């Protein structure tokens, strides 16, 4: 049996349009992933990772938490999490920590479709 195709929603930018669009597209893909036979993963990096720590970004954070509750792997950069002292806080939310270099190398090995916001 072959490898299940993967779609990665990579959210980098922290402007409200990028955060809202990235999280919304991730949710919409989640809704059809099983029917389409794909795996979904979300990777937040740079400014978007910082948005996870901003209480003012309630809609974005709620959307990310809902994805986690539905079993979507959500990951952030371990370096940024450690540098901001947020590794434990993020992990408690169910966000997985992985070095960006390792995540992106893995996506290449998996031939994942990476869509960036």
Short mmCIF file of N, CA, C and O in Angstrom, two decimals:
data_model
loop_
_atom_site.label_atom_id
_atom_site.label_comp_id
_atom_site.label_asym_id
_atom_site.label_seq_id
_atom_site.Cartn_x
_atom_site.Cartn_y
_atom_site.Cartn_z
N UNK A 1 0.85 -1.19 0.00
CA UNK A 1 0.00 0.00 0.00
C UNK A 1 0.89 1.24 0.00
O UNK A 1 1.86 1.32 0.74
N UNK A 2 0.56 2.24 -0.80
CA UNK A 2 1.38 3.44 -0.95
C UNK A 2 1.22 4.41 0.20
O UNK A 2 0.40 4.25 1.09
N UNK A 3 2.04 5.42 0.17
CA UNK A 3 2.01 6.47 1.16
C UNK A 3 0.81 7.37 0.92
O UNK A 3 0.46 7.68 -0.22
N UNK A 4 0.18 7.78 2.00
CA UNK A 4 -0.96 8.69 1.91
C UNK A 4 -0.45 10.08 1.60
O UNK A 4 0.46 10.58 2.28
N UNK A 5 -0.98 10.74 0.56
CA UNK A 5 -0.53 12.11 0.25
C UNK A 5 -0.78 13.06 1.42
O UNK A 5 -1.74 12.89 2.17
N UNK A 6 0.09 14.05 1.53
CA UNK A 6 -0.02 15.01 2.63
C UNK A 6 -0.14 16.42 2.09
O UNK A 6 0.55 16.80 1.14
N UNK A 7 -1.01 17.19 2.72
CA UNK A 7 -1.12 18.62 2.48
C UNK A 7 -0.71 19.33 3.75
O UNK A 7 -1.20 19.00 4.84
N UNK A 8 0.20 20.28 3.62
CA UNK A 8 0.67 21.06 4.77
C UNK A 8 0.23 22.51 4.56
O UNK A 8 0.52 23.11 3.52
N UNK A 9 -0.46 23.04 5.55
CA UNK A 9 -0.78 24.46 5.56
C UNK A 9 0.29 25.12 6.42
O UNK A 9 0.38 24.87 7.63
N UNK A 10 1.12 25.92 5.77
CA UNK A 10 2.23 26.61 6.43
C UNK A 10 1.81 28.07 6.63
O UNK A 10 1.61 28.79 5.64
N UNK A 11 1.65 28.46 7.88
CA UNK A 11 1.28 29.84 8.16
C UNK A 11 2.51 30.54 8.72
O UNK A 11 3.03 30.15 9.76
N UNK A 12 2.96 31.55 8.01
CA UNK A 12 4.14 32.32 8.40
C UNK A 12 3.78 33.75 8.78
O UNK A 12 4.16 34.25 9.83
N UNK A 13 3.03 34.41 7.93
CA UNK A 13 2.73 35.83 8.14
C UNK A 13 1.71 36.00 9.26
O UNK A 13 0.81 35.17 9.44
N UNK A 14 1.83 37.09 10.00
CA UNK A 14 0.95 37.31 11.15
C UNK A 14 -0.04 38.45 10.94
O UNK A 14 -0.67 38.89 11.90
N UNK A 15 -0.18 38.93 9.69
CA UNK A 15 -1.25 39.90 9.46
C UNK A 15 -2.58 39.15 9.58
O UNK A 15 -2.65 37.94 9.39
N UNK A 16 -3.62 39.86 9.91
CA UNK A 16 -4.91 39.22 10.18
C UNK A 16 -5.43 38.43 8.98
O UNK A 16 -6.03 37.37 9.16
N UNK A 17 -5.22 38.92 7.77
CA UNK A 17 -5.68 38.19 6.59
C UNK A 17 -4.97 36.86 6.45
O UNK A 17 -5.61 35.84 6.15
N UNK A 18 -3.67 36.82 6.66
CA UNK A 18 -2.92 35.58 6.53
C UNK A 18 -3.30 34.59 7.62
O UNK A 18 -3.49 33.39 7.35
N UNK A 19 -3.41 35.08 8.86
CA UNK A 19 -3.79 34.20 9.96
C UNK A 19 -5.18 33.61 9.73
O UNK A 19 -5.39 32.39 9.86
N UNK A 20 -6.13 34.48 9.39
CA UNK A 20 -7.51 34.02 9.20
C UNK A 20 -7.62 33.09 8.00
O UNK A 20 -8.27 32.04 8.08
N UNK A 21 -7.00 33.46 6.89
CA UNK A 21 -7.08 32.63 5.68
C UNK A 21 -6.40 31.28 5.88
O UNK A 21 -6.95 30.24 5.51
N UNK A 22 -5.21 31.28 6.46
CA UNK A 22 -4.50 30.03 6.68
C UNK A 22 -5.26 29.08 7.58
O UNK A 22 -5.40 27.89 7.28
N UNK A 23 -5.78 29.60 8.68
CA UNK A 23 -6.54 28.75 9.61
C UNK A 23 -7.84 28.28 8.97
O UNK A 23 -8.25 27.12 9.16
N UNK A 24 -8.49 29.14 8.21
CA UNK A 24 -9.75 28.77 7.56
C UNK A 24 -9.53 27.70 6.49
O UNK A 24 -10.28 26.71 6.43
N UNK A 25 -8.51 27.87 5.68
CA UNK A 25 -8.21 26.87 4.65
C UNK A 25 -7.86 25.53 5.31
O UNK A 25 -8.30 24.47 4.86
N UNK A 26 -7.09 25.57 6.39
CA UNK A 26 -6.76 24.33 7.11
C UNK A 26 -8.03 23.63 7.58
O UNK A 26 -8.16 22.41 7.43
N UNK A 27 -8.98 24.38 8.11
CA UNK A 27 -10.23 23.79 8.56
C UNK A 27 -11.01 23.20 7.40
O UNK A 27 -11.55 22.10 7.49
N UNK A 28 -11.06 23.91 6.30
CA UNK A 28 -11.81 23.42 5.13
C UNK A 28 -11.16 22.15 4.56
O UNK A 28 -11.87 21.21 4.18
N UNK A 29 -9.84 22.09 4.52
CA UNK A 29 -9.15 20.88 4.06
C UNK A 29 -9.42 19.74 5.04
O UNK A 29 -9.66 18.60 4.63
N UNK A 30 -9.39 20.05 6.33
CA UNK A 30 -9.67 19.02 7.34
C UNK A 30 -11.03 18.37 7.09
O UNK A 30 -11.20 17.15 7.21
N UNK A 31 -12.00 19.16 6.70
CA UNK A 31 -13.35 18.66 6.50
C UNK A 31 -13.43 17.63 5.38
O UNK A 31 -14.33 16.79 5.40
N UNK A 32 -12.54 17.69 4.41
CA UNK A 32 -12.60 16.75 3.28
C UNK A 32 -11.41 15.79 3.23
O UNK A 32 -11.36 14.93 2.35
N UNK A 33 -10.46 15.91 4.16
CA UNK A 33 -9.23 15.13 4.09
C UNK A 33 -9.49 13.62 4.07
O UNK A 33 -8.92 12.90 3.24
N UNK A 34 -10.32 13.14 4.94
CA UNK A 34 -10.58 11.69 5.00
C UNK A 34 -11.23 11.21 3.70
O UNK A 34 -10.84 10.17 3.16
N UNK A 35 -12.20 11.95 3.21
CA UNK A 35 -12.88 11.57 1.97
C UNK A 35 -11.94 11.59 0.77
O UNK A 35 -12.10 10.81 -0.17
N UNK A 36 -10.96 12.49 0.79
CA UNK A 36 -10.03 12.62 -0.33
C UNK A 36 -8.78 11.76 -0.17
O UNK A 36 -7.92 11.74 -1.04
N UNK A 37 -8.67 11.10 0.99
CA UNK A 37 -7.52 10.23 1.22
C UNK A 37 -6.21 10.95 1.40
O UNK A 37 -5.17 10.51 0.91
N UNK A 38 -6.25 12.09 2.10
CA UNK A 38 -5.02 12.85 2.36
C UNK A 38 -4.84 13.07 3.85
O UNK A 38 -5.79 13.02 4.62
N UNK A 39 -3.61 13.29 4.23
CA UNK A 39 -3.27 13.71 5.58
C UNK A 39 -3.12 15.22 5.57
O UNK A 39 -2.65 15.79 4.59
N UNK A 40 -3.49 15.85 6.67
CA UNK A 40 -3.34 17.29 6.81
C UNK A 40 -2.43 17.58 7.99
O UNK A 40 -2.51 16.91 9.03
N UNK A 41 -1.56 18.55 7.81
CA UNK A 41 -0.71 19.03 8.90
C UNK A 41 -0.63 20.55 8.78
O UNK A 41 -0.72 21.10 7.69
N UNK A 42 -0.49 21.21 9.91
CA UNK A 42 -0.34 22.66 9.94
C UNK A 42 1.01 22.96 10.60
O UNK A 42 1.33 22.40 11.64
N UNK A 43 1.79 23.86 9.96
CA UNK A 43 3.06 24.28 10.53
C UNK A 43 3.06 25.80 10.63
O UNK A 43 2.88 26.50 9.63
N UNK A 44 3.23 26.30 11.86
CA UNK A 44 3.28 27.74 12.11
C UNK A 44 4.71 28.12 12.41
O UNK A 44 5.37 27.49 13.23
N UNK A 45 5.16 29.19 11.75
CA UNK A 45 6.57 29.56 11.85
C UNK A 45 6.69 31.07 11.89
O UNK A 45 5.86 31.79 11.34
N UNK A 46 7.73 31.55 12.54
CA UNK A 46 8.03 32.98 12.55
C UNK A 46 6.93 33.81 13.17
O UNK A 46 6.45 33.49 14.26
N UNK A 47 6.50 34.87 12.49
CA UNK A 47 5.49 35.76 13.06
C UNK A 47 4.20 35.05 13.44
O UNK A 47 3.58 35.39 14.45
N UNK A 48 3.79 34.05 12.66
CA UNK A 48 2.55 33.33 12.99
C UNK A 48 2.70 32.54 14.29
O UNK A 48 1.74 32.39 15.04
N UNK A 49 3.90 32.05 14.55
CA UNK A 49 4.12 31.35 15.82
C UNK A 49 3.97 32.32 16.99
O UNK A 49 3.39 31.98 18.02
N UNK A 50 4.45 33.53 16.81
CA UNK A 50 4.29 34.54 17.86
C UNK A 50 2.81 34.88 18.06
O UNK A 50 2.39 35.18 19.18
N UNK A 51 2.01 34.81 16.99
CA UNK A 51 0.58 35.10 17.10
C UNK A 51 -0.13 34.09 18.00
O UNK A 51 -1.15 34.41 18.61
N UNK A 52 0.42 32.88 18.10
CA UNK A 52 -0.16 31.89 19.00
C UNK A 52 -0.09 32.32 20.46
O UNK A 52 -0.85 31.86 21.30
N UNK A 53 0.85 33.21 20.75
CA UNK A 53 1.09 33.65 22.12
C UNK A 53 0.40 34.98 22.43
O UNK A 53 0.48 35.46 23.56
N UNK A 54 -0.26 35.54 21.45
CA UNK A 54 -0.90 36.85 21.59
C UNK A 54 -2.38 36.66 21.91
O UNK A 54 -3.16 36.22 21.06
N UNK A 55 -2.76 37.00 23.13
CA UNK A 55 -4.15 36.83 23.58
C UNK A 55 -5.13 37.65 22.74
O UNK A 55 -6.33 37.33 22.69
N UNK A 56 -4.65 38.66 22.05
CA UNK A 56 -5.53 39.47 21.20
C UNK A 56 -5.97 38.73 19.94
O UNK A 56 -6.95 39.10 19.31
N UNK A 57 -5.27 37.66 19.58
CA UNK A 57 -5.60 36.87 18.40
C UNK A 57 -6.55 35.73 18.76
O UNK A 57 -6.29 34.56 18.46
N UNK A 58 -7.67 36.06 19.37
CA UNK A 58 -8.59 35.04 19.89
C UNK A 58 -9.18 34.16 18.78
O UNK A 58 -9.25 32.94 18.95
N UNK A 59 -9.60 34.75 17.67
CA UNK A 59 -10.19 33.94 16.60
C UNK A 59 -9.17 32.96 16.04
O UNK A 59 -9.48 31.77 15.87
N UNK A 60 -7.99 33.45 15.74
CA UNK A 60 -6.93 32.60 15.20
C UNK A 60 -6.60 31.46 16.17
O UNK A 60 -6.56 30.29 15.79
N UNK A 61 -6.41 31.81 17.43
CA UNK A 61 -6.06 30.79 18.42
C UNK A 61 -7.18 29.78 18.61
O UNK A 61 -6.92 28.59 18.76
N UNK A 62 -8.42 30.23 18.56
CA UNK A 62 -9.55 29.31 18.67
C UNK A 62 -9.58 28.35 17.49
O UNK A 62 -9.85 27.15 17.65
N UNK A 63 -9.30 28.87 16.30
CA UNK A 63 -9.29 28.01 15.11
C UNK A 63 -8.17 26.97 15.19
O UNK A 63 -8.38 25.81 14.83
N UNK A 64 -7.00 27.38 15.66
CA UNK A 64 -5.89 26.44 15.80
C UNK A 64 -6.22 25.38 16.84
O UNK A 64 -6.00 24.18 16.62
N UNK A 65 -6.77 25.79 17.97
CA UNK A 65 -7.14 24.83 19.01
C UNK A 65 -8.20 23.85 18.50
O UNK A 65 -8.15 22.66 18.83
N UNK A 66 -9.13 24.32 17.69
CA UNK A 66 -10.16 23.44 17.13
C UNK A 66 -9.54 22.41 16.19
O UNK A 66 -9.96 21.23 16.18
N UNK A 67 -8.55 22.82 15.39
CA UNK A 67 -7.87 21.86 14.52
C UNK A 67 -7.21 20.76 15.35
O UNK A 67 -7.31 19.57 15.01
N UNK A 68 -6.55 21.15 16.42
CA UNK A 68 -5.90 20.18 17.31
C UNK A 68 -6.94 19.24 17.89
O UNK A 68 -6.73 18.01 17.93
N UNK A 69 -8.06 19.79 18.34
CA UNK A 69 -9.13 18.96 18.92
C UNK A 69 -9.66 17.95 17.91
O UNK A 69 -10.11 16.86 18.29
N UNK A 70 -9.61 18.29 16.62
CA UNK A 70 -10.05 17.37 15.58
C UNK A 70 -8.95 16.42 15.12
O UNK A 70 -9.11 15.70 14.13
N UNK A 71 -7.81 16.46 15.79
CA UNK A 71 -6.75 15.50 15.50
C UNK A 71 -5.75 15.92 14.44
O UNK A 71 -4.93 15.11 14.00
N UNK A 72 -5.80 17.18 14.02
CA UNK A 72 -4.85 17.66 13.02
C UNK A 72 -3.52 17.96 13.72
O UNK A 72 -3.50 18.72 14.69
N UNK A 73 -2.41 17.39 13.25
CA UNK A 73 -1.13 17.75 13.84
C UNK A 73 -0.81 19.22 13.54
O UNK A 73 -0.80 19.63 12.38
N UNK A 74 -0.59 19.97 14.58
CA UNK A 74 -0.18 21.37 14.46
C UNK A 74 1.19 21.48 15.09
O UNK A 74 1.39 21.07 16.23
N UNK A 75 2.12 22.01 14.33
CA UNK A 75 3.51 22.10 14.80
C UNK A 75 4.01 23.54 14.71
O UNK A 75 3.54 24.32 13.89
N UNK A 76 4.99 23.85 15.56
CA UNK A 76 5.69 25.12 15.52
C UNK A 76 7.18 24.85 15.66
O UNK A 76 7.60 23.76 16.01
N UNK A 77 7.94 25.89 15.42
CA UNK A 77 9.40 25.78 15.48
C UNK A 77 9.90 25.69 16.92
O UNK A 77 9.62 26.57 17.74
N UNK A 78 10.64 24.65 17.19
CA UNK A 78 11.20 24.46 18.52
C UNK A 78 12.15 25.59 18.91
O UNK A 78 12.14 26.04 20.05
N UNK A 79 12.94 26.10 17.97
CA UNK A 79 13.86 27.19 18.29
C UNK A 79 13.12 28.44 18.75
O UNK A 79 13.50 29.07 19.74
N UNK A 80 12.08 28.82 18.03
CA UNK A 80 11.31 30.01 18.41
C UNK A 80 10.61 29.80 19.74
O UNK A 80 10.61 30.68 20.60
N UNK A 81 10.03 28.62 19.92
CA UNK A 81 9.33 28.33 21.18
C UNK A 81 10.29 28.41 22.36
O UNK A 81 9.96 28.98 23.40
N UNK A 82 11.49 27.87 22.19
CA UNK A 82 12.48 27.92 23.27
C UNK A 82 12.95 29.34 23.51
O UNK A 82 13.09 29.78 24.66
N UNK A 83 13.18 30.10 22.44
CA UNK A 83 13.67 31.47 22.57
C UNK A 83 12.67 32.38 23.26
O UNK A 83 13.06 33.32 23.96
N UNK A 84 11.40 32.11 23.08
CA UNK A 84 10.36 32.94 23.70
C UNK A 84 9.91 32.38 25.05
O UNK A 84 9.05 32.99 25.69
N UNK A 85 10.46 31.26 25.45
CA UNK A 85 10.07 30.64 26.72
C UNK A 85 8.66 30.05 26.67
O UNK A 85 8.04 29.86 27.71
N UNK A 86 8.18 29.74 25.47
CA UNK A 86 6.79 29.29 25.32
C UNK A 86 6.66 27.81 25.02
O UNK A 86 5.54 27.33 24.79
N UNK A 87 7.74 27.05 25.05
CA UNK A 87 7.68 25.64 24.67
C UNK A 87 6.65 24.87 25.50
O UNK A 87 5.83 24.14 24.95
N UNK A 88 6.68 25.03 26.80
CA UNK A 88 5.74 24.31 27.65
C UNK A 88 4.30 24.75 27.40
O UNK A 88 3.39 23.92 27.32
N UNK A 89 4.10 26.04 27.28
CA UNK A 89 2.76 26.58 27.04
C UNK A 89 2.18 26.04 25.73
O UNK A 89 1.01 25.64 25.68
N UNK A 90 2.97 26.03 24.68
CA UNK A 90 2.51 25.52 23.40
C UNK A 90 2.24 24.03 23.47
O UNK A 90 1.23 23.55 22.96
N UNK A 91 3.14 23.29 24.10
CA UNK A 91 2.97 21.84 24.21
C UNK A 91 1.71 21.50 25.00
O UNK A 91 1.00 20.54 24.66
N UNK A 92 1.41 22.27 26.02
CA UNK A 92 0.19 22.02 26.82
C UNK A 92 -1.07 22.21 25.98
O UNK A 92 -2.09 21.61 26.26
N UNK A 93 -1.00 23.04 24.97
CA UNK A 93 -2.14 23.23 24.06
C UNK A 93 -2.24 22.11 23.04
O UNK A 93 -3.20 22.07 22.27
N UNK A 94 -1.26 21.24 23.00
CA UNK A 94 -1.27 20.15 22.03
C UNK A 94 -0.52 20.47 20.76
O UNK A 94 -0.58 19.73 19.78
N UNK A 95 0.21 21.58 20.77
CA UNK A 95 1.02 21.97 19.62
C UNK A 95 2.36 21.24 19.73
O UNK A 95 3.01 21.27 20.76
N UNK A 96 2.73 20.58 18.65
CA UNK A 96 3.97 19.82 18.63
C UNK A 96 5.12 20.73 18.21
O UNK A 96 4.94 21.61 17.37
N UNK A 97 6.28 20.51 18.79
CA UNK A 97 7.45 21.34 18.52
C UNK A 97 8.43 20.56 17.66
O UNK A 97 8.78 19.43 17.97
N UNK A 98 8.85 21.18 16.56
CA UNK A 98 9.80 20.55 15.65
C UNK A 98 10.63 21.65 14.99
O UNK A 98 10.07 22.66 14.56
N UNK A 99 11.92 21.44 14.91
CA UNK A 99 12.77 22.41 14.23
C UNK A 99 12.25 22.60 12.80
O UNK A 99 11.89 21.63 12.13
N UNK A 100 12.23 23.84 12.35
CA UNK A 100 11.75 24.14 11.00
C UNK A 100 12.55 23.37 9.95
O UNK A 100 11.98 22.82 9.01
N UNK A 101 13.86 23.32 10.13
CA UNK A 101 14.70 22.61 9.15
C UNK A 101 14.27 21.16 9.02
O UNK A 101 14.24 20.60 7.92
N UNK A 102 13.92 20.53 10.14
CA UNK A 102 13.52 19.12 10.12
C UNK A 102 12.14 18.95 9.50
O UNK A 102 11.90 18.02 8.73
N UNK A 103 11.23 19.87 9.83
CA UNK A 103 9.88 19.79 9.28
C UNK A 103 9.92 19.95 7.76
O UNK A 103 9.33 19.14 7.02
N UNK A 104 10.62 20.95 7.27
CA UNK A 104 10.63 21.19 5.84
C UNK A 104 11.40 20.12 5.08
O UNK A 104 11.02 19.76 3.96
N UNK A 105 12.45 19.58 5.68
CA UNK A 105 13.15 18.45 5.06
C UNK A 105 12.22 17.24 4.98
O UNK A 105 12.17 16.54 3.96
N UNK A 106 11.46 17.00 6.03
CA UNK A 106 10.51 15.89 6.05
C UNK A 106 9.43 16.09 4.99
O UNK A 106 9.06 15.15 4.29
N UNK A 107 8.92 17.31 4.86
CA UNK A 107 7.90 17.56 3.83
C UNK A 107 8.44 17.24 2.44
O UNK A 107 7.72 16.69 1.61
N UNK A 108 9.70 17.56 2.20
CA UNK A 108 10.31 17.22 0.92
C UNK A 108 10.40 15.72 0.72
O UNK A 108 10.07 15.20 -0.35
N UNK A 109 10.82 15.00 1.77
CA UNK A 109 10.90 13.54 1.68
C UNK A 109 9.53 12.92 1.46
O UNK A 109 9.41 11.91 0.77
N UNK A 110 8.50 13.52 2.05
CA UNK A 110 7.14 13.00 1.93
C UNK A 110 6.45 13.45 0.64
O UNK A 110 5.33 13.04 0.37
N UNK A 111 7.12 14.30 -0.13
CA UNK A 111 6.53 14.88 -1.34
C UNK A 111 5.21 15.56 -1.00
O UNK A 111 4.23 15.49 -1.75
N UNK A 112 5.17 16.24 0.15
CA UNK A 112 3.96 16.93 0.60
C UNK A 112 3.71 18.18 -0.24
O UNK A 112 4.64 18.82 -0.71
N UNK A 113 2.43 18.50 -0.38
CA UNK A 113 2.05 19.77 -0.99
C UNK A 113 2.01 20.80 0.14
O UNK A 113 1.23 20.65 1.09
N UNK A 114 2.89 21.79 0.09
CA UNK A 114 2.96 22.81 1.13
C UNK A 114 2.36 24.10 0.58
O UNK A 114 2.83 24.63 -0.42
N UNK A 115 1.34 24.57 1.26
CA UNK A 115 0.63 25.79 0.86
C UNK A 115 0.89 26.83 1.94
O UNK A 115 0.60 26.60 3.12
N UNK A 116 1.45 27.96 1.56
CA UNK A 116 1.89 28.96 2.54
C UNK A 116 1.00 30.19 2.56
O UNK A 116 0.52 30.65 1.52
N UNK A 117 0.81 30.69 3.76
CA UNK A 117 0.04 31.93 3.99
C UNK A 117 0.91 32.88 4.78
O UNK A 117 1.68 32.51 5.60
#
